[in-house]
Short mmCIF file of C-alpha atoms in Angstrom, two decimals:
data_model
loop_
_atom_site.label_atom_id
_atom_site.label_comp_id
_atom_site.label_asym_id
_atom_site.label_seq_id
_atom_site.Cartn_x
_atom_site.Cartn_y
_atom_site.Cartn_z
CA GLN A 1 -4.53 -16.34 -6.98
CA VAL A 2 -3.36 -12.75 -7.15
CA GLN A 3 -0.06 -11.44 -8.47
CA LEU A 4 1.19 -8.02 -7.41
CA VAL A 5 4.07 -6.05 -8.90
CA GLU A 6 5.21 -2.74 -7.42
CA SER A 7 7.08 0.00 -9.24
CA GLY A 8 7.99 3.65 -8.86
CA GLY A 9 10.48 3.49 -6.02
CA ASP A 10 13.44 5.84 -6.29
CA SER A 11 15.88 8.03 -4.41
CA VAL A 12 14.67 11.57 -3.78
CA GLN A 13 15.52 14.50 -1.57
CA ALA A 14 13.43 15.49 1.41
CA GLY A 15 10.39 17.50 0.36
CA GLY A 16 10.13 15.68 -2.94
CA SER A 17 7.38 13.46 -4.29
CA LEU A 18 7.04 9.95 -5.65
CA ARG A 19 4.17 7.92 -7.04
CA LEU A 20 4.23 4.19 -6.39
CA SER A 21 2.20 1.81 -8.51
CA CYS A 22 1.09 -1.75 -7.89
CA THR A 23 -0.21 -3.75 -10.83
CA ALA A 24 -2.55 -6.53 -9.83
CA SER A 25 -3.64 -9.59 -11.76
CA GLY A 26 -5.79 -12.54 -10.83
CA TYR A 27 -9.28 -12.74 -9.44
CA PRO A 28 -10.63 -9.29 -8.49
CA TYR A 29 -12.81 -10.77 -5.75
CA LEU A 30 -9.60 -11.74 -3.95
CA ARG A 31 -8.61 -8.07 -3.75
CA SER A 32 -11.40 -6.53 -1.67
CA CYS A 33 -8.69 -4.95 0.49
CA MET A 34 -5.51 -3.49 -0.97
CA THR A 35 -2.84 -2.02 1.25
CA TRP A 36 0.56 -0.39 1.17
CA PHE A 37 3.06 -1.49 3.80
CA ARG A 38 6.62 -0.38 4.42
CA GLN A 39 9.52 -1.88 6.29
CA THR A 40 13.07 -0.90 7.15
CA PRO A 41 15.72 -3.35 8.39
CA GLY A 42 15.37 -4.09 12.06
CA LYS A 43 11.89 -2.59 12.32
CA GLU A 44 8.43 -4.08 12.21
CA ARG A 45 6.43 -3.88 9.04
CA GLU A 46 4.12 -0.85 9.11
CA VAL A 47 0.73 -0.40 7.51
CA VAL A 48 0.89 2.83 5.51
CA ALA A 49 -2.48 3.08 3.75
CA THR A 50 -5.40 0.86 2.86
CA ILE A 51 -8.25 1.08 0.38
CA GLU A 52 -11.37 -1.04 0.39
CA ARG A 53 -13.11 -2.25 -2.75
CA LEU A 54 -15.64 0.60 -2.50
CA GLY A 55 -12.88 3.18 -2.10
CA VAL A 56 -12.82 3.78 1.65
CA THR A 57 -9.28 4.72 2.67
CA LYS A 58 -7.30 4.80 5.90
CA TYR A 59 -3.82 6.13 6.65
CA ALA A 60 -1.14 5.79 9.26
CA ASP A 61 -0.85 8.95 11.36
CA SER A 62 2.73 9.40 10.16
CA VAL A 63 1.62 9.89 6.53
CA LYS A 64 -1.77 11.59 6.87
CA GLY A 65 -1.97 14.71 4.75
CA ARG A 66 1.12 13.72 2.74
CA PHE A 67 0.24 10.38 1.14
CA THR A 68 -2.78 9.47 -0.95
CA VAL A 69 -3.83 5.92 -1.83
CA SER A 70 -6.00 5.32 -4.88
CA GLN A 71 -6.94 2.66 -7.39
CA ASP A 72 -8.06 2.69 -10.99
CA ASN A 73 -11.67 1.99 -11.96
CA ALA A 74 -10.93 -1.61 -12.84
CA ARG A 75 -9.11 -2.02 -9.51
CA ASP A 76 -6.21 -3.54 -11.40
CA SER A 77 -3.79 -0.87 -10.25
CA LEU A 78 -3.10 0.55 -6.82
CA PHE A 79 -1.26 3.82 -6.37
CA LEU A 80 0.43 5.67 -3.55
CA GLN A 81 1.10 9.34 -4.16
CA MET A 82 3.74 10.45 -1.67
CA ASN A 83 4.36 14.17 -1.20
CA SER A 84 6.53 16.14 1.21
CA LEU A 85 8.72 13.11 1.69
CA LYS A 86 10.88 12.87 4.80
CA PRO A 87 14.00 10.83 5.50
CA GLU A 88 11.94 8.69 7.87
CA ASP A 89 9.82 7.59 4.90
CA THR A 90 12.82 5.63 3.63
CA ALA A 91 11.78 1.98 3.43
CA MET A 92 10.91 -0.89 1.19
CA TYR A 93 7.28 -0.42 0.18
CA TYR A 94 5.06 -3.42 -0.40
CA CYS A 95 1.65 -3.83 -1.96
CA ALA A 96 -0.67 -6.45 -0.46
CA ALA A 97 -4.15 -7.74 -1.20
CA GLY A 98 -6.72 -10.02 0.34
CA VAL A 99 -10.35 -10.71 1.05
CA TYR A 100 -11.31 -9.22 4.39
CA CYS A 101 -14.81 -7.92 3.76
CA THR A 102 -17.93 -9.64 5.05
CA LYS A 103 -21.47 -8.41 4.38
CA GLY A 104 -20.14 -5.00 3.40
CA VAL A 105 -17.92 -4.60 6.45
CA CYS A 106 -14.19 -4.60 5.73
CA SER A 107 -11.23 -5.15 8.02
CA CYS A 108 -8.40 -4.00 5.79
CA TRP A 109 -6.22 -2.43 8.49
CA ARG A 110 -4.29 -5.53 9.46
CA GLN A 111 -0.77 -6.92 9.50
CA GLU A 112 -1.46 -10.22 7.83
CA TYR A 113 -2.32 -10.36 4.16
CA GLU A 114 -2.63 -13.27 1.78
CA PHE A 115 -0.97 -11.84 -1.33
CA TRP A 116 2.19 -9.73 -1.48
CA GLY A 117 4.38 -8.05 -4.04
CA ALA A 118 8.18 -8.12 -3.96
CA GLY A 119 8.47 -4.47 -2.96
CA THR A 120 9.98 -1.26 -4.30
CA GLN A 121 12.65 0.77 -2.49
CA VAL A 122 12.08 4.39 -1.53
CA THR A 123 15.05 6.37 -0.24
CA VAL A 124 14.68 9.94 0.98
CA SER A 125 17.83 11.91 1.70
CA SER A 126 18.04 15.02 3.86
#
């Protein structure tokens, strides 16, 4: 099993920055993919950024150049550095983890994940 706890959400003005953290516990081999999602009421959940166990990252077009996903060396913490925030970034942000790598090939960019955190709210005002 894997437990995930997000933190760092806050209310900021447009143009500001936030750093989200996700603390992971449980078996590391169950966290070969770690991903940030976001969701606003009435909208589908959106993949924001993923990072594979070897550090390969991928971003949604809407956040490229503004957000950076990273993890610590022990892969017990996942981070999302968010710069140049826009009102449309307002959402509940979730951390997710799962095992989606086979023979070195990972499929982390996906909607369905096995383990989820409870989320942290980010609100960006104009």
